[in-house]
Short mmCIF file of C-alpha atoms in Angstrom, two decimals:
data_model
loop_
_atom_site.label_atom_id
_atom_site.label_comp_id
_atom_site.label_asym_id
_atom_site.label_seq_id
_atom_site.Cartn_x
_atom_site.Cartn_y
_atom_site.Cartn_z
CA MET W 1 0.05 0.09 0.06
CA ILE W 2 1.65 3.54 -0.98
CA PRO W 3 1.73 5.50 2.34
CA ILE W 4 -0.16 8.77 2.57
CA ARG W 5 2.32 11.97 2.05
CA PHE W 6 1.04 15.74 2.66
CA GLY W 7 3.05 17.88 -0.07
CA TYR W 8 3.36 21.49 -0.47
CA LYS W 9 2.14 23.61 -4.01
CA ALA W 10 4.20 26.02 -4.57
CA SER W 11 2.50 28.90 -6.48
CA ALA W 12 4.83 29.58 -9.65
CA GLU W 13 1.97 32.05 -10.66
CA GLN W 14 2.21 34.26 -7.48
CA PHE W 15 5.51 34.47 -6.31
CA GLY W 16 8.95 35.19 -8.23
CA PRO W 17 11.64 31.82 -8.06
CA GLY W 18 13.84 33.43 -4.90
CA GLU W 19 11.31 33.66 -3.04
CA LEU W 20 9.09 30.32 -4.17
CA LEU W 21 12.08 28.69 -2.92
CA ASP W 22 12.34 30.23 0.40
CA TYR W 23 8.54 28.94 1.05
CA ALA W 24 9.51 25.64 -0.51
CA VAL W 25 12.72 24.75 1.32
CA LEU W 26 10.51 26.03 4.44
CA ALA W 27 7.73 23.31 3.68
CA GLU W 28 10.13 20.96 4.27
CA GLU W 29 11.16 22.47 7.12
CA VAL W 30 8.12 22.22 9.13
CA GLY W 31 7.45 18.77 7.95
CA PHE W 32 5.43 18.20 4.34
CA ASP W 33 6.77 15.29 2.44
CA SER W 34 6.55 16.98 -1.24
CA VAL W 35 7.02 19.83 -2.93
CA PHE W 36 5.43 20.63 -6.23
CA ILE W 37 4.91 23.21 -8.82
CA SER W 38 3.19 24.26 -11.49
CA ASP W 39 5.04 25.25 -15.38
CA HIS W 40 3.40 28.09 -16.94
CA LEU W 41 4.66 30.80 -19.67
CA GLN W 42 2.51 32.97 -18.22
CA PRO W 43 0.54 33.08 -14.88
CA TRP W 44 -3.59 33.53 -14.71
CA LEU W 45 -3.22 37.24 -13.85
CA HIS W 46 -1.17 39.64 -15.94
CA GLU W 47 -1.00 42.60 -12.75
CA GLY W 48 1.05 41.01 -9.53
CA GLY W 49 1.74 37.74 -11.68
CA HIS W 50 5.27 35.86 -12.10
CA ALA W 51 6.03 32.29 -13.52
CA PRO W 52 9.88 31.26 -12.90
CA ALA W 53 10.82 28.44 -15.07
CA SER W 54 10.21 24.95 -13.45
CA ILE W 55 12.61 23.06 -14.65
CA PRO W 56 15.65 25.07 -13.26
CA TRP W 57 13.72 26.18 -9.99
CA LEU W 58 13.50 22.23 -9.48
CA GLY W 59 17.11 22.16 -9.63
CA ALA W 60 17.58 24.80 -6.87
CA LEU W 61 15.19 23.50 -5.00
CA GLY W 62 16.59 19.77 -4.82
CA ALA W 63 20.30 21.37 -4.31
CA ARG W 64 18.71 23.18 -1.15
CA THR W 65 16.59 20.33 0.46
CA SER W 66 17.46 16.55 1.35
CA LYS W 67 14.84 14.64 1.40
CA VAL W 68 11.17 16.15 0.16
CA LEU W 69 9.77 14.88 -2.91
CA ILE W 70 10.30 16.97 -5.84
CA GLY W 71 8.43 17.34 -9.32
CA THR W 72 6.04 18.95 -11.81
CA SER W 73 2.13 19.54 -11.57
CA VAL W 74 1.62 19.84 -14.07
CA LEU W 75 3.96 19.98 -17.13
CA THR W 76 3.05 19.84 -20.96
CA PRO W 77 5.86 18.19 -22.88
CA THR W 78 4.27 18.52 -26.10
CA PHE W 79 4.45 21.67 -27.47
CA ARG W 80 6.31 24.19 -26.04
CA TYR W 81 9.05 21.41 -24.96
CA ASN W 82 9.88 18.59 -27.18
CA PRO W 83 9.78 14.96 -25.01
CA THR W 84 13.50 14.37 -26.17
CA VAL W 85 14.34 17.42 -24.37
CA VAL W 86 11.94 16.64 -20.95
CA ALA W 87 13.28 13.57 -20.84
CA GLN W 88 17.07 14.62 -20.71
CA ASP W 89 16.35 17.14 -17.97
CA PHE W 90 14.44 14.98 -15.94
CA ALA W 91 16.92 12.53 -16.11
CA THR W 92 19.73 14.83 -15.07
CA LEU W 93 17.33 16.09 -12.45
CA GLY W 94 17.29 12.26 -11.38
CA VAL W 95 20.54 11.70 -11.10
CA LEU W 96 21.21 14.78 -8.96
CA TYR W 97 18.37 13.74 -6.78
CA PRO W 98 17.73 9.84 -6.90
CA GLY W 99 14.43 8.83 -5.38
CA ARG W 100 13.22 12.36 -5.08
CA VAL W 101 11.88 13.49 -8.61
CA ILE W 102 8.45 13.36 -9.85
CA LEU W 103 7.61 14.41 -13.11
CA GLY W 104 3.59 15.61 -13.36
CA VAL W 105 2.89 16.10 -17.11
CA GLY W 106 -0.85 16.82 -18.61
CA THR W 107 -2.27 18.07 -22.28
CA GLY W 108 -1.80 22.07 -21.55
CA GLU W 109 -3.51 24.98 -22.25
CA ALA W 110 -3.88 27.98 -24.59
CA LEU W 111 -2.15 30.33 -22.43
CA ASN W 112 1.03 28.49 -22.36
CA GLU W 113 1.73 27.00 -25.81
CA ALA W 114 -0.32 28.89 -28.49
CA ASN W 115 1.59 32.67 -28.48
CA LEU W 116 4.70 30.72 -29.46
CA GLY W 117 2.34 30.72 -33.02
CA ILE W 118 1.40 26.84 -32.06
CA THR W 119 -1.92 25.85 -33.65
CA TRP W 120 -4.18 24.82 -30.37
CA PRO W 121 -5.62 21.74 -31.42
CA GLU W 122 -8.67 19.96 -29.80
CA PRO W 123 -8.62 17.36 -26.64
CA PRO W 124 -8.36 14.50 -28.84
CA GLU W 125 -4.77 15.93 -30.69
CA ARG W 126 -3.41 17.07 -27.34
CA PHE W 127 -4.67 13.66 -25.75
CA GLN W 128 -2.68 11.44 -28.13
CA ARG W 129 0.70 13.98 -28.28
CA LEU W 130 0.77 13.32 -24.65
CA LYS W 131 0.11 9.30 -25.21
CA GLU W 132 3.04 9.84 -27.43
CA ALA W 133 5.38 11.92 -25.94
CA ILE W 134 5.23 9.93 -22.89
CA GLY W 135 5.80 6.84 -25.11
CA LEU W 136 9.00 8.70 -26.43
CA ILE W 137 10.31 9.78 -23.25
CA ARG W 138 10.06 6.46 -21.42
CA ARG W 139 11.87 4.74 -24.29
CA LEU W 140 14.88 7.51 -24.18
CA TRP W 141 14.66 6.15 -20.08
CA SER W 142 15.45 3.04 -20.76
CA GLU W 143 17.08 1.74 -24.27
CA ASP W 144 20.54 2.69 -25.24
CA ARG W 145 19.81 4.28 -28.40
CA VAL W 146 16.82 5.79 -30.17
CA ASN W 147 15.16 5.88 -33.34
CA PHE W 148 11.36 7.00 -33.60
CA ASP W 149 8.98 7.99 -36.10
CA GLY W 150 6.24 8.73 -34.50
CA THR W 151 2.56 11.02 -35.96
CA TYR W 152 3.79 13.94 -34.20
CA TYR W 153 7.30 13.63 -32.38
CA HIS W 154 10.56 12.01 -33.98
CA ALA W 155 13.86 11.08 -33.17
CA LYS W 156 17.46 9.67 -34.66
CA ASN W 157 19.92 7.65 -33.12
CA ILE W 158 19.37 10.19 -29.75
CA THR W 159 21.27 8.29 -26.10
CA ILE W 160 20.06 10.01 -23.03
CA TYR W 161 23.90 9.58 -21.32
CA ASP W 162 23.31 10.33 -17.93
CA LYS W 163 20.06 8.99 -16.53
CA LEU W 164 19.37 6.37 -13.96
CA ASP W 165 18.53 2.41 -13.87
CA GLN W 166 15.36 3.85 -12.09
CA PRO W 167 13.70 5.95 -13.80
CA VAL W 168 11.93 9.30 -12.90
CA PRO W 169 7.91 7.98 -11.86
CA ILE W 170 5.78 10.12 -14.91
CA TYR W 171 2.69 11.08 -12.78
CA ILE W 172 -0.53 11.88 -15.48
CA GLY W 173 -2.63 15.06 -14.43
CA ALA W 174 -6.58 14.80 -15.49
CA ALA W 175 -10.06 16.38 -15.35
CA GLY W 176 -11.51 14.10 -17.66
CA PRO W 177 -12.43 10.09 -17.35
CA ALA W 178 -9.67 9.92 -20.82
CA ALA W 179 -6.22 10.77 -19.29
CA THR W 180 -7.99 9.61 -16.52
CA ARG W 181 -8.33 6.24 -17.68
CA LEU W 182 -4.52 6.43 -19.78
CA ALA W 183 -3.28 7.36 -16.00
CA GLY W 184 -4.54 4.03 -14.63
CA ARG W 185 -3.26 2.41 -18.16
CA ILE W 186 0.21 3.80 -18.24
CA ALA W 187 1.30 6.04 -15.74
CA ASP W 188 2.72 6.03 -12.38
CA GLY W 189 0.61 8.54 -10.66
CA PHE W 190 -2.72 10.42 -10.99
CA ILE W 191 -2.92 13.80 -10.66
CA THR W 192 -6.32 15.88 -10.56
CA THR W 193 -7.84 19.01 -8.12
CA SER W 194 -9.94 19.53 -5.54
CA GLY W 195 -13.24 21.67 -5.33
CA LYS W 196 -15.29 20.32 -8.11
CA LYS W 197 -18.71 18.27 -7.97
CA ARG W 198 -18.06 15.36 -5.87
CA GLU W 199 -19.78 13.62 -8.51
CA LEU W 200 -16.58 14.21 -11.00
CA TYR W 201 -14.94 11.94 -8.44
CA THR W 202 -16.77 9.33 -7.71
CA ASP W 203 -18.56 8.69 -11.03
CA THR W 204 -16.28 9.71 -13.54
CA LEU W 205 -12.70 10.07 -12.30
CA LEU W 206 -11.71 7.23 -10.23
CA PRO W 207 -14.15 4.82 -12.23
CA ALA W 208 -11.97 5.77 -15.16
CA LEU W 209 -8.86 4.91 -12.98
CA GLU W 210 -9.72 2.07 -11.98
CA GLU W 211 -11.06 0.94 -15.66
CA GLY W 212 -7.58 1.96 -16.98
CA LEU W 213 -5.75 -0.38 -13.83
CA SER W 214 -7.84 -3.33 -14.86
CA LYS W 215 -7.53 -3.13 -18.83
CA GLU W 216 -3.79 -3.65 -17.89
CA GLY W 217 -3.60 -6.08 -15.13
CA ARG W 218 -2.28 -3.40 -12.36
CA ALA W 219 -4.37 -3.51 -9.04
CA PRO W 220 -6.31 -1.18 -7.62
CA GLY W 221 -3.89 0.96 -5.78
CA SER W 222 -0.55 0.53 -7.29
CA ILE W 223 -0.46 4.13 -8.63
CA ASP W 224 -0.32 7.06 -6.41
CA THR W 225 -2.90 9.00 -6.62
CA LEU W 226 -2.62 12.96 -6.12
CA MET W 227 -4.72 15.40 -4.90
CA GLU W 228 -4.08 18.90 -5.11
CA ILE W 229 -6.19 20.25 -2.34
CA LYS W 230 -6.86 24.43 -2.23
CA VAL W 231 -7.33 25.14 0.98
CA SER W 232 -7.65 28.44 2.91
CA LEU W 233 -7.52 29.32 6.49
CA ASP W 234 -7.38 32.02 8.65
CA GLU W 235 -8.56 34.03 12.15
CA THR W 236 -11.47 34.56 10.23
CA LEU W 237 -14.14 33.28 7.76
CA GLU W 238 -14.18 36.66 6.19
CA ALA W 239 -10.28 36.33 5.89
CA ALA W 240 -10.04 33.31 4.65
CA GLN W 241 -12.36 33.95 1.80
CA GLU W 242 -10.43 36.80 1.00
CA LYS W 243 -7.46 35.62 0.06
CA THR W 244 -8.96 33.54 -2.41
CA ARG W 245 -9.08 36.72 -4.59
CA PHE W 246 -6.13 36.27 -6.48
CA TRP W 247 -7.01 32.52 -7.81
CA ALA W 248 -10.83 33.66 -9.00
CA PRO W 249 -9.54 32.07 -12.52
CA LEU W 250 -9.92 28.98 -11.26
CA ALA W 251 -13.14 29.18 -10.77
CA LEU W 252 -14.19 29.64 -14.68
CA THR W 253 -15.30 26.50 -16.34
CA PRO W 254 -13.22 25.14 -18.98
CA GLU W 255 -15.78 26.80 -21.85
CA GLU W 256 -15.06 29.94 -20.39
CA LYS W 257 -11.44 30.12 -20.64
CA MET W 258 -11.07 27.67 -23.69
CA GLY W 259 -8.72 28.98 -25.71
CA ILE W 260 -7.34 32.02 -24.05
CA ASP W 261 -3.99 32.42 -24.41
CA ASP W 262 -3.42 36.53 -22.71
CA PRO W 263 -2.82 36.71 -18.71
CA ILE W 264 -4.30 40.24 -19.15
CA GLU W 265 -8.25 38.65 -20.63
CA MET W 266 -7.67 36.08 -18.14
CA GLN W 267 -7.52 38.19 -15.67
CA ARG W 268 -10.36 40.37 -16.40
CA LEU W 269 -12.54 37.87 -16.84
CA GLY W 270 -11.65 36.27 -13.03
CA GLU W 271 -12.33 39.86 -11.46
CA GLU W 272 -15.70 39.65 -13.46
CA LEU W 273 -16.94 36.88 -10.70
CA PRO W 274 -18.12 37.14 -6.96
CA ILE W 275 -16.20 36.19 -4.24
CA GLU W 276 -18.30 33.30 -3.15
CA ARG W 277 -17.11 32.00 -6.62
CA ALA W 278 -13.80 32.76 -6.26
CA ALA W 279 -13.62 30.96 -3.07
CA SER W 280 -15.80 28.24 -4.18
CA ARG W 281 -12.64 26.04 -5.35
CA PHE W 282 -11.16 26.32 -1.88
CA ILE W 283 -11.89 24.53 1.36
CA VAL W 284 -12.30 27.83 3.35
CA SER W 285 -12.42 27.92 6.92
CA ASP W 286 -11.37 29.51 10.69
CA ASP W 287 -11.45 25.88 12.11
CA PRO W 288 -8.45 23.61 11.80
CA ASP W 289 -10.60 20.66 12.82
CA GLU W 290 -13.05 21.80 9.51
CA HIS W 291 -9.82 21.20 7.27
CA VAL W 292 -9.11 18.27 8.41
CA GLU W 293 -12.54 16.76 8.12
CA ARG W 294 -13.03 17.86 4.38
CA ILE W 295 -9.43 16.69 3.70
CA ALA W 296 -10.39 13.44 4.97
CA TRP W 297 -12.90 12.88 2.43
CA TYR W 298 -10.58 13.05 -0.51
CA VAL W 299 -8.80 10.55 1.68
CA SER W 300 -11.73 8.36 2.09
CA LEU W 301 -12.23 8.33 -1.44
CA GLY W 302 -8.54 6.76 -2.28
CA PHE W 303 -6.43 9.67 -2.73
CA ARG W 304 -2.82 8.80 -0.71
CA HIS W 305 -1.03 12.39 -1.50
CA LEU W 306 -2.59 15.61 -0.75
CA VAL W 307 -0.94 18.78 -1.83
CA PHE W 308 -2.20 21.64 -0.13
CA HIS W 309 -2.64 24.93 -1.85
CA ASP W 310 -2.84 28.38 0.27
CA PRO W 311 -3.89 31.63 -2.01
CA GLY W 312 -2.82 34.04 0.55
CA HIS W 313 0.27 36.06 -0.14
CA ASP W 314 1.58 35.25 3.31
CA GLN W 315 3.23 32.05 2.52
CA GLU W 316 4.67 31.61 5.61
CA ALA W 317 2.26 32.25 7.72
CA PHE W 318 0.44 29.49 5.83
CA LEU W 319 3.12 26.62 6.50
CA ARG W 320 3.96 27.60 10.14
CA ARG W 321 0.31 27.16 10.82
CA TYR W 322 -0.32 24.25 8.25
CA GLY W 323 2.67 22.37 9.67
CA THR W 324 1.61 22.55 13.40
CA GLU W 325 -2.53 22.23 13.51
CA ILE W 326 -3.29 20.36 9.89
CA LEU W 327 -0.61 18.28 9.35
CA PRO W 328 -0.30 16.45 13.06
CA ARG W 329 -3.98 15.89 12.78
CA LEU W 330 -3.82 14.27 9.92
CA ARG W 331 -0.81 11.88 10.35
CA ALA W 332 -2.77 11.08 13.74
CA ARG W 333 -6.02 10.06 11.77
CA PHE W 334 -4.57 8.61 9.02
CA GLY W 335 -0.83 7.06 10.61
CA ALA W 336 0.89 8.97 8.33
#
């Protein structure tokens, strides 16, 4: 059985690389088991936004920490990055920090890819690109010399010279059944995010994951299941709710943000939302026990890796309070 772990989501869209690195180092110090960073070319908000590059940042994080797992949640290995480059980058990180690196991947979004002149394809093509990219990355990690002639990617006489015998785990991020089934079939882990209708998890995503596992003869619970849980804990309920305003674009529906490739427009749409809707994706409470109870629901569904994302600007206060008041309660309850 995969142990229960608790992680910190480093908000690359909200903080510059140095400040974010200090927070991630503190996360290890106060007892978090992992640190994951998103990989954005552009943030959700133009004003006050940031977008440090995830791969060099992870290299710096590995050097300043000793035990936390580190990874992307998630990187798109299909447009801005050629999968061969991703294979080389994460093989190097794996050699530098063995047993600590995770490559989390997804199908991407227009905000990070389309402005490079890439024609933004429909979801079925993005899915097929991801599937092919993962296959190429794994061949590069497992074979001495690779020639590959795929539908979307090609490699000729490629060797990744610096790599481990035990490759970096690949987790697939998904919000729909097709990518979730793919995670069950081929991935080392599955990533999704909290705060959506419970039926999405109980009736769609988790059954799709089990279907994928079963199709490949893999046992239930044989891969890591990572839930990014959006949380806002403060001294008052009003303060906890107000903190979520920066992340209002997260509450936009897929239809509302489909194809948007400009942070200025994404910010405008987010600012039009009432605070109640901005807060709807978060566990918003001034009561630590309520946070634990609502987090426990995701554990009851079978998620074993809970990565917490706080929307506030005072990340040190969040990390210290969660490290003192929430993580001990969770570890006592679930034996982590």
